[in-house]
Tab-separated table of C-alpha atoms and ligand atoms in Angstrom:
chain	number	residue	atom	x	y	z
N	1	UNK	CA	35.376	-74.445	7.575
N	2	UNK	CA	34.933	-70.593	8.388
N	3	UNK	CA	32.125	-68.817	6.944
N	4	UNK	CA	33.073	-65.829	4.626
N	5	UNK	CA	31.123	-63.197	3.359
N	6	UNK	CA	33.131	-60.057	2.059
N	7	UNK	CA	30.460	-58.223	0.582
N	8	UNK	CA	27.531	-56.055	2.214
N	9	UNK	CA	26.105	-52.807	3.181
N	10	UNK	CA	24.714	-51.044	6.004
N	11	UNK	CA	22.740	-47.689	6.705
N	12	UNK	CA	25.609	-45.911	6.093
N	13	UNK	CA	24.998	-46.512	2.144
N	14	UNK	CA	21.937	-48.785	1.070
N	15	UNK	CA	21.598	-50.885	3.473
N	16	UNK	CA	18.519	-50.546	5.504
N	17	UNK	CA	20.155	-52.423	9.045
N	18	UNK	CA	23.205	-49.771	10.564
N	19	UNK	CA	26.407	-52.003	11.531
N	20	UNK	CA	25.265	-53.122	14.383
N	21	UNK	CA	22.677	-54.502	13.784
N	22	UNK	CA	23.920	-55.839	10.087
N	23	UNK	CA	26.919	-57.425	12.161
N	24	UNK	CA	24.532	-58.941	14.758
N	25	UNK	CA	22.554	-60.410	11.625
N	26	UNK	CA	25.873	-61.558	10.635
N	27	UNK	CA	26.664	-63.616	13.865
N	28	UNK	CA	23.450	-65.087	13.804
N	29	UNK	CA	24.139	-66.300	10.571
N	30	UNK	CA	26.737	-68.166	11.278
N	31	UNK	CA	29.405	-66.103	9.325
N	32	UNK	CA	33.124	-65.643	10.478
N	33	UNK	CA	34.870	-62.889	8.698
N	34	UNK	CA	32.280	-60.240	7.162
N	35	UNK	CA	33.342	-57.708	5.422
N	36	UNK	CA	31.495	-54.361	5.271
N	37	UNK	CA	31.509	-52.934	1.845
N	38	UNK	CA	29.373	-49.203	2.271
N	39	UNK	CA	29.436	-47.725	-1.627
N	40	UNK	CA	31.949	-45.387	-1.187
N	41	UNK	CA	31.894	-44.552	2.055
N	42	UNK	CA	34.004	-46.208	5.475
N	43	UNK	CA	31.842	-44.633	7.806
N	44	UNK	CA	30.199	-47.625	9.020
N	45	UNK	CA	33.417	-49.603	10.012
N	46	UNK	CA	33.844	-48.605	13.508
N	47	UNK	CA	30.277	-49.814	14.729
N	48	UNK	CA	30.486	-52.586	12.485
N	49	UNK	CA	34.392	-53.665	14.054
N	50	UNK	CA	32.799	-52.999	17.952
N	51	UNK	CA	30.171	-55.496	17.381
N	52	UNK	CA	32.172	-57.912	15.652
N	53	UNK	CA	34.465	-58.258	18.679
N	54	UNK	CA	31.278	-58.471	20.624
N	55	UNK	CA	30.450	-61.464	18.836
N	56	UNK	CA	34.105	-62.918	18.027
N	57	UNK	CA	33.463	-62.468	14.941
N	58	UNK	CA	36.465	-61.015	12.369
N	59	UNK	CA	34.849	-57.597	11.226
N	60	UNK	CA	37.294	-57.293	7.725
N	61	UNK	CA	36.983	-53.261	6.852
N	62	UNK	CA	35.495	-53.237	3.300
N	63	UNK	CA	34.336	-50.390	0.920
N	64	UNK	CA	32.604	-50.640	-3.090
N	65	UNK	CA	34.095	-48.115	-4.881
N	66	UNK	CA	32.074	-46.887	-7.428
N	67	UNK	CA	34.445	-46.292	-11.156
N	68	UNK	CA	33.347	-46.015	-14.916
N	69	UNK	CA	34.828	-47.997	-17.205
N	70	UNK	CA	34.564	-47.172	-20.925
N	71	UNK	CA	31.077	-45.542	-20.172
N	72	UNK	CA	29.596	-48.239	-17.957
N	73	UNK	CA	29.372	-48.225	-14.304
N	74	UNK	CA	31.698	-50.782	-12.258
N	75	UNK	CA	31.765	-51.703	-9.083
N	76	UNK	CA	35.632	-52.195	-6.405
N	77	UNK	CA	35.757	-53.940	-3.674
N	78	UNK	CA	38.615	-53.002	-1.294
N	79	UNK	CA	39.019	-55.622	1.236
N	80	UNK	CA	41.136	-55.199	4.393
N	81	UNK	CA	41.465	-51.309	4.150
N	82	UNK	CA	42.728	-49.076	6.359
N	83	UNK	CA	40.366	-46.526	6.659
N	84	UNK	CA	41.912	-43.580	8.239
N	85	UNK	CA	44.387	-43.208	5.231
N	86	UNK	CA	44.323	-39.820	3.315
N	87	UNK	CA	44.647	-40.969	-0.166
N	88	UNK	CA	41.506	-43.637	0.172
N	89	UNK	CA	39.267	-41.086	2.303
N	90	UNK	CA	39.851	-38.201	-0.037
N	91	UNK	CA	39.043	-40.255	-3.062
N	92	UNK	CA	36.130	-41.864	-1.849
N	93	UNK	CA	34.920	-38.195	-0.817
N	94	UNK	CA	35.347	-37.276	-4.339
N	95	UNK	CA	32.820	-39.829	-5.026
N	96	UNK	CA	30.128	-39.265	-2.564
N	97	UNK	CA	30.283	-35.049	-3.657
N	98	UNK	CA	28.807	-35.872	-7.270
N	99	UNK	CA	25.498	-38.031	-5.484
N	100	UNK	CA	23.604	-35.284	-4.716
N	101	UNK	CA	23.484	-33.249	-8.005
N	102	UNK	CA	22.675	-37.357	-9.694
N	103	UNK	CA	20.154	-37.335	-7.164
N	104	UNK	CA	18.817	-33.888	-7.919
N	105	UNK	CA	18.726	-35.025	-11.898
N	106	UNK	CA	17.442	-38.272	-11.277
N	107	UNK	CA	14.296	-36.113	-9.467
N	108	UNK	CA	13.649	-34.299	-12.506
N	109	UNK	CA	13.837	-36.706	-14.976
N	110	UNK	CA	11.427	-38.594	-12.618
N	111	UNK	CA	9.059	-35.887	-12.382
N	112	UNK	CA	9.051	-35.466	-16.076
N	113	UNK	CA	7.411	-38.938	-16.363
N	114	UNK	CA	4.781	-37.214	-14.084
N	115	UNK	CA	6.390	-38.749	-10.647
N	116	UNK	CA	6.189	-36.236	-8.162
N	117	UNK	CA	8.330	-35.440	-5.018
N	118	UNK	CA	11.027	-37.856	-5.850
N	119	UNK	CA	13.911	-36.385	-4.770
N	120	UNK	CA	12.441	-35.692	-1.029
N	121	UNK	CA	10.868	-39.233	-0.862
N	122	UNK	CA	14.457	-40.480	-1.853
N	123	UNK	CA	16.118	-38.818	0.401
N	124	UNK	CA	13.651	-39.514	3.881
N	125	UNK	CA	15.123	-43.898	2.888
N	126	UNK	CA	18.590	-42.482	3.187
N	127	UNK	CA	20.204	-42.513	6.667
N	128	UNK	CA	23.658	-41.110	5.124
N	129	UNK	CA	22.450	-38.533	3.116
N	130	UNK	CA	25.775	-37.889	1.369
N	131	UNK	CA	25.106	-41.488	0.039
N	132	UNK	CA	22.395	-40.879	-2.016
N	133	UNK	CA	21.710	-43.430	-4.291
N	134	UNK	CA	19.598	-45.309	-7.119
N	135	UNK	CA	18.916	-47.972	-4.439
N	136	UNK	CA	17.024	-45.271	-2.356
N	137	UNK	CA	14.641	-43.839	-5.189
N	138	UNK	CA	14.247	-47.644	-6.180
N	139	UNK	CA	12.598	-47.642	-2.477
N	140	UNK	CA	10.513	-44.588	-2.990
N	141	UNK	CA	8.898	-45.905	-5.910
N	142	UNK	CA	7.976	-49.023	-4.263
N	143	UNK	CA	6.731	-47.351	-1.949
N	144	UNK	CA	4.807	-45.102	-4.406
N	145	UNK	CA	3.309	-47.560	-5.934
N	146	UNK	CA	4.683	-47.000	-8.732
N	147	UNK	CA	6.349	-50.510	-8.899
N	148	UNK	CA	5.876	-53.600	-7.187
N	149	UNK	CA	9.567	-54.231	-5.767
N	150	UNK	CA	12.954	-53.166	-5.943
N	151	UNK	CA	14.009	-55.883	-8.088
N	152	UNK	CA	11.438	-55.013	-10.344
N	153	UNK	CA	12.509	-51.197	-10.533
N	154	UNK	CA	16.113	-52.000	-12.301
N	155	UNK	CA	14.533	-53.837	-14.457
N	156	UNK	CA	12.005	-51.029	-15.877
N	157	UNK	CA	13.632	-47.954	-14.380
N	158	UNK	CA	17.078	-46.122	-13.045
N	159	UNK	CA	19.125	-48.665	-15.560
N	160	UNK	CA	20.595	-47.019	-18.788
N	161	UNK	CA	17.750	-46.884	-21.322
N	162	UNK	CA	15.571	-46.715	-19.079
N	163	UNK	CA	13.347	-43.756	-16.855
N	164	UNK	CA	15.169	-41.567	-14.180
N	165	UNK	CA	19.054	-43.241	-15.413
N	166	UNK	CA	21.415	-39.897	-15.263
N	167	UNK	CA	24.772	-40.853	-16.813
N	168	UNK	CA	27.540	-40.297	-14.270
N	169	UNK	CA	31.292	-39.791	-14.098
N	170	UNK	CA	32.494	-41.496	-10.965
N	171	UNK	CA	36.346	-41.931	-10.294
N	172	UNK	CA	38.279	-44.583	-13.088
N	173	UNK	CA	39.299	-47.995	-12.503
N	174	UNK	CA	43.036	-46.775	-12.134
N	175	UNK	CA	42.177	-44.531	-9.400
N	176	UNK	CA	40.136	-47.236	-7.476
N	177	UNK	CA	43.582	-49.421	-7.728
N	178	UNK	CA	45.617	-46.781	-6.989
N	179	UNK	CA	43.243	-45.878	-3.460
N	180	UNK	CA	42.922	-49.362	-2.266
N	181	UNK	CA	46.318	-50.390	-2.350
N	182	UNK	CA	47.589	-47.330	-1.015
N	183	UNK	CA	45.089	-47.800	1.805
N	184	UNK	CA	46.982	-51.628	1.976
N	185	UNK	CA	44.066	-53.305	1.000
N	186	UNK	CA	43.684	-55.705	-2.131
N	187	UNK	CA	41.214	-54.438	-5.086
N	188	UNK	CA	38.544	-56.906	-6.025
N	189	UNK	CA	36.078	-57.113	-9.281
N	190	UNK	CA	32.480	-57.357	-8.040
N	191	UNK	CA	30.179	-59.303	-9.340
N	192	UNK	CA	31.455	-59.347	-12.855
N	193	UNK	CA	28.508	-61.039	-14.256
N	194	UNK	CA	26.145	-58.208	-13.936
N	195	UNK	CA	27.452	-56.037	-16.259
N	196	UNK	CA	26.360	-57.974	-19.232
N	197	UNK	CA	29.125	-56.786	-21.002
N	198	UNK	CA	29.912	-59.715	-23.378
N	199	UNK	CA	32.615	-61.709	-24.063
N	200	UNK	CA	35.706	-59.711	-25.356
N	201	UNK	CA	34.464	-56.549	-23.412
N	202	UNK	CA	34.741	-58.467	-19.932
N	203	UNK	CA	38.063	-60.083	-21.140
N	204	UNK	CA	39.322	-56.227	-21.674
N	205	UNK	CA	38.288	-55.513	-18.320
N	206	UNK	CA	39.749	-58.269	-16.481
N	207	UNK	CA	43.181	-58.014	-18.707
N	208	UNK	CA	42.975	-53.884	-17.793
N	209	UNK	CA	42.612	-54.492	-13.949
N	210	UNK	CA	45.234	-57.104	-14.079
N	211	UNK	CA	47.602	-54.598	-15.515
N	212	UNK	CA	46.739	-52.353	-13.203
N	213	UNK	CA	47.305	-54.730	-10.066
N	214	UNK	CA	44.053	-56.315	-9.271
N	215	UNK	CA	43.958	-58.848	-6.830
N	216	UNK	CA	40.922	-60.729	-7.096
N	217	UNK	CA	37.418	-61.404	-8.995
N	218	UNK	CA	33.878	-62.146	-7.163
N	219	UNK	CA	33.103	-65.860	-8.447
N	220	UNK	CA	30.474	-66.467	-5.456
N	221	UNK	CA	27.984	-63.538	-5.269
N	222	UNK	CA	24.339	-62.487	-4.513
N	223	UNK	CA	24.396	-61.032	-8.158
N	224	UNK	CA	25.281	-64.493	-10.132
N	225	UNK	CA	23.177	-67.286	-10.598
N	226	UNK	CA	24.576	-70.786	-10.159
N	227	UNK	CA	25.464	-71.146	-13.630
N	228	UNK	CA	27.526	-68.052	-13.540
N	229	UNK	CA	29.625	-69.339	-10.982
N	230	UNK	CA	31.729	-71.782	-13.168
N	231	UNK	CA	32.309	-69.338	-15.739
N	232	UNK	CA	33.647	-66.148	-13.288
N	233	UNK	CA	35.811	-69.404	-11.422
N	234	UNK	CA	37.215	-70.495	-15.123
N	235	UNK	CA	37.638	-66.598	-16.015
N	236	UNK	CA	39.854	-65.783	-12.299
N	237	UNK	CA	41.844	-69.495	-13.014
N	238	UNK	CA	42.735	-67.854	-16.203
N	239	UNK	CA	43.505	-64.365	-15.515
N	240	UNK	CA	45.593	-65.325	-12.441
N	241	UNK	CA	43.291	-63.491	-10.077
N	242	UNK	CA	42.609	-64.647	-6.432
N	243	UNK	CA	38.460	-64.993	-5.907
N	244	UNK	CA	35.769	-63.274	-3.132
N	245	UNK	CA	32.457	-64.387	-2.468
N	246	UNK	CA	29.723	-61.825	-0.976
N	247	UNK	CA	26.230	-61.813	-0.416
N	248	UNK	CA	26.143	-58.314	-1.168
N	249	UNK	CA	23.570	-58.010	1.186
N	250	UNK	CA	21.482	-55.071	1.504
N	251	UNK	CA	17.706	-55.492	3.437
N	252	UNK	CA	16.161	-58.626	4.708
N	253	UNK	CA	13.167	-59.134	2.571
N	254	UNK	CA	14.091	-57.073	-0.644
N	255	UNK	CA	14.897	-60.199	-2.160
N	256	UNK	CA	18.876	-60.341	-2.735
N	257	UNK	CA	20.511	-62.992	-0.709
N	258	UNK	CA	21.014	-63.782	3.240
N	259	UNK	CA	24.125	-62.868	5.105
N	260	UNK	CA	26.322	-66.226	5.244
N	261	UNK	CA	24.158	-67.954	2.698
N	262	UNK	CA	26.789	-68.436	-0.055
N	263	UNK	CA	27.980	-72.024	-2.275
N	264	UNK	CA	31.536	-73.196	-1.658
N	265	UNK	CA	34.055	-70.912	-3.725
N	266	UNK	CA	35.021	-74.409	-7.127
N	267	UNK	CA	38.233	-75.940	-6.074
N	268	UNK	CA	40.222	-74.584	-8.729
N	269	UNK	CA	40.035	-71.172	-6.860
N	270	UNK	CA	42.056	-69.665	-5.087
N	271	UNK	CA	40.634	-67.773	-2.245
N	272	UNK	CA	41.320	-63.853	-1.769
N	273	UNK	CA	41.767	-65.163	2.011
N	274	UNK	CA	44.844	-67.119	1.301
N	275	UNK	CA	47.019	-64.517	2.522
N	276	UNK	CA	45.254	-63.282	5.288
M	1	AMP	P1	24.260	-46.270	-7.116
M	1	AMP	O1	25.594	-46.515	-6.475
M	1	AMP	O2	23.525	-45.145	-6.473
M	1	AMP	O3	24.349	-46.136	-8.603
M	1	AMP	O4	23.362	-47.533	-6.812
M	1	AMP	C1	23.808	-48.814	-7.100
M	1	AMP	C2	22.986	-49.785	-6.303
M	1	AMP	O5	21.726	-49.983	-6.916
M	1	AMP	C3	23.577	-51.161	-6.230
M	1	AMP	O6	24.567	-51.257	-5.275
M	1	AMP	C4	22.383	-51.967	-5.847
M	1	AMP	O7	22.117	-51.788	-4.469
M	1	AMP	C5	21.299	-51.300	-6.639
M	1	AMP	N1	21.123	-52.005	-7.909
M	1	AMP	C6	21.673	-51.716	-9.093
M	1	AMP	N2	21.276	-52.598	-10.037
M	1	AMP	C7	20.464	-53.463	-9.413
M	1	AMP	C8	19.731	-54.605	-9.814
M	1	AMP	N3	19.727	-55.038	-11.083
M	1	AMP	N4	19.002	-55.247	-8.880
M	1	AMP	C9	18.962	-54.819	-7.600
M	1	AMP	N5	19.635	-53.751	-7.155
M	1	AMP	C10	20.376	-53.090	-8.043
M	2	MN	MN1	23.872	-51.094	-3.221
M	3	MN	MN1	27.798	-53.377	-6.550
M	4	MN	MN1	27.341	-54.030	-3.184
């Protein structure tokens, strides 16, 4: 059985390993098709697809696109992109312009809780610094001192309700649709289970981005816990949607999960691979 994982990031968004050396990881992992998934940003996909062939390994080109839905945050997958076309580029550049003026507010509301130099220290953990991102103040506060992981720091900070979170607009879920599929790639729900949205609100989500074309749901993920598994498997069964699994992989040792290291996808699935 191949080894899939269709969900991580490199230097040129969170990640802390650049493609390379993320798709060397990969290979020594034991994994078959990767896909790289850089927040919005494709950037990374030609190192990533050099190595891969290196390695004979199937590089898939990936990309998260970053949406609000009704107010919250939510997070596309586009799997199997092209990434030179216009419409997909142009959006995701849309994206990437409103980071720095976040980044810029997240500073200040930082240094109104008396934290300091923020916005620099952010900035010096981000190799793409068009990327700039909540991941990359998470480091500097770690770093800081100021709390003990990264794990730890969206739980007490950078999380609505919480210090240094700066509401922000990013593209909608129609748009993401609209980009991916124009690029000919197929649009995929991450990690559905951490948006603790409830019942009927994730229902209206899934029932909106089936409307809208979706293709497939995350059921195996870095982000859910073995119990979620069942439910996001029951939920795609349901809905008609194909299902992804993804590490979401971002920095050896910041405590998400391993490149490769993923549960089977429940038989009752059907994989977003079928087609491929
Ligand atoms: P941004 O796109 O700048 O809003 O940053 C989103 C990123 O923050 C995610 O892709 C994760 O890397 C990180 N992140 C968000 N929530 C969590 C969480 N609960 N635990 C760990 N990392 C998180
Ligand atoms: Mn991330
Ligand atoms: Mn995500
Ligand atoms: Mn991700």
């Amino acid at each position: 059985m191949p080894v899939y994982d269709l969900h991580c990031h490199s230097t040129a968004s969170d990640g802390v390993l650049s493609p390379r050396e993320l798709v060397r990881r990969a290979a020594a992992q034991g994994v078959d098709y990767l896909a790289l998934t850089d927040h919005d940003e494709l950037s990374g996909l030609i190192d990533a697809r050099a190595t891969a062939s290196e390695h004979g390994m199937e590089l898939v080109a990936g990309v998260e696109v970053s949406i609000t839905w009704r107010n919250s945050t939510v997070h596309i997958v586009g799997l199997r992109v092209d990434p030179d076309h216009a419409l997909l580029a142009c959006g995701l550049q849309q994206n990437r312009a409103g980071r720095s003026l976040r980044a810029e507010r997240m500073a200040e509301e930082l240094a109104r809780l008396g934290i300091a130099g923020a916005l620099e220290g952010a900035y010096a953990f981000a190799s793409n610094k068009a990327l700039i991102g909540r991941t990359h103040f998470a480091r500097f506060l770690v770093e800081r001192g100021v709390v003990k992981d990264v794990k730890t720091v969206f739980k007490k900070y950078l999380v609505k309700g919480k210090p240094g979170y700066v509401n922000h607009e990013w593209a909608s879920l129609q748009d993401a649709v609209t980009w991916i599929h124009a690029a000919g790639g197929q649009a995929v729900l991450a990690h559905p289970g951490r948006y603790h949205f409830g019942r009927e609100r994730m229902r209206d989500l899934l029932r909106e981005f089936k409307e809208l074309g979706g293709d497939a749901i995350e059921v195996v993920t870095g982000s859910h816990t073995a119990d979620q598994v069942p439910i996001y498997a029951d939920l795609a069964v349901e809905f008609d949607f194909l299902a992804s699994v993804g590490s979401d992989f971002h920095a050896p040792g910041e405590g998400g999960r391993e490149l490769g290291r993923l549960t089977p996808l429940p038989l009752r699935c059907r994989p977003v691979w079928e087609a491929w």
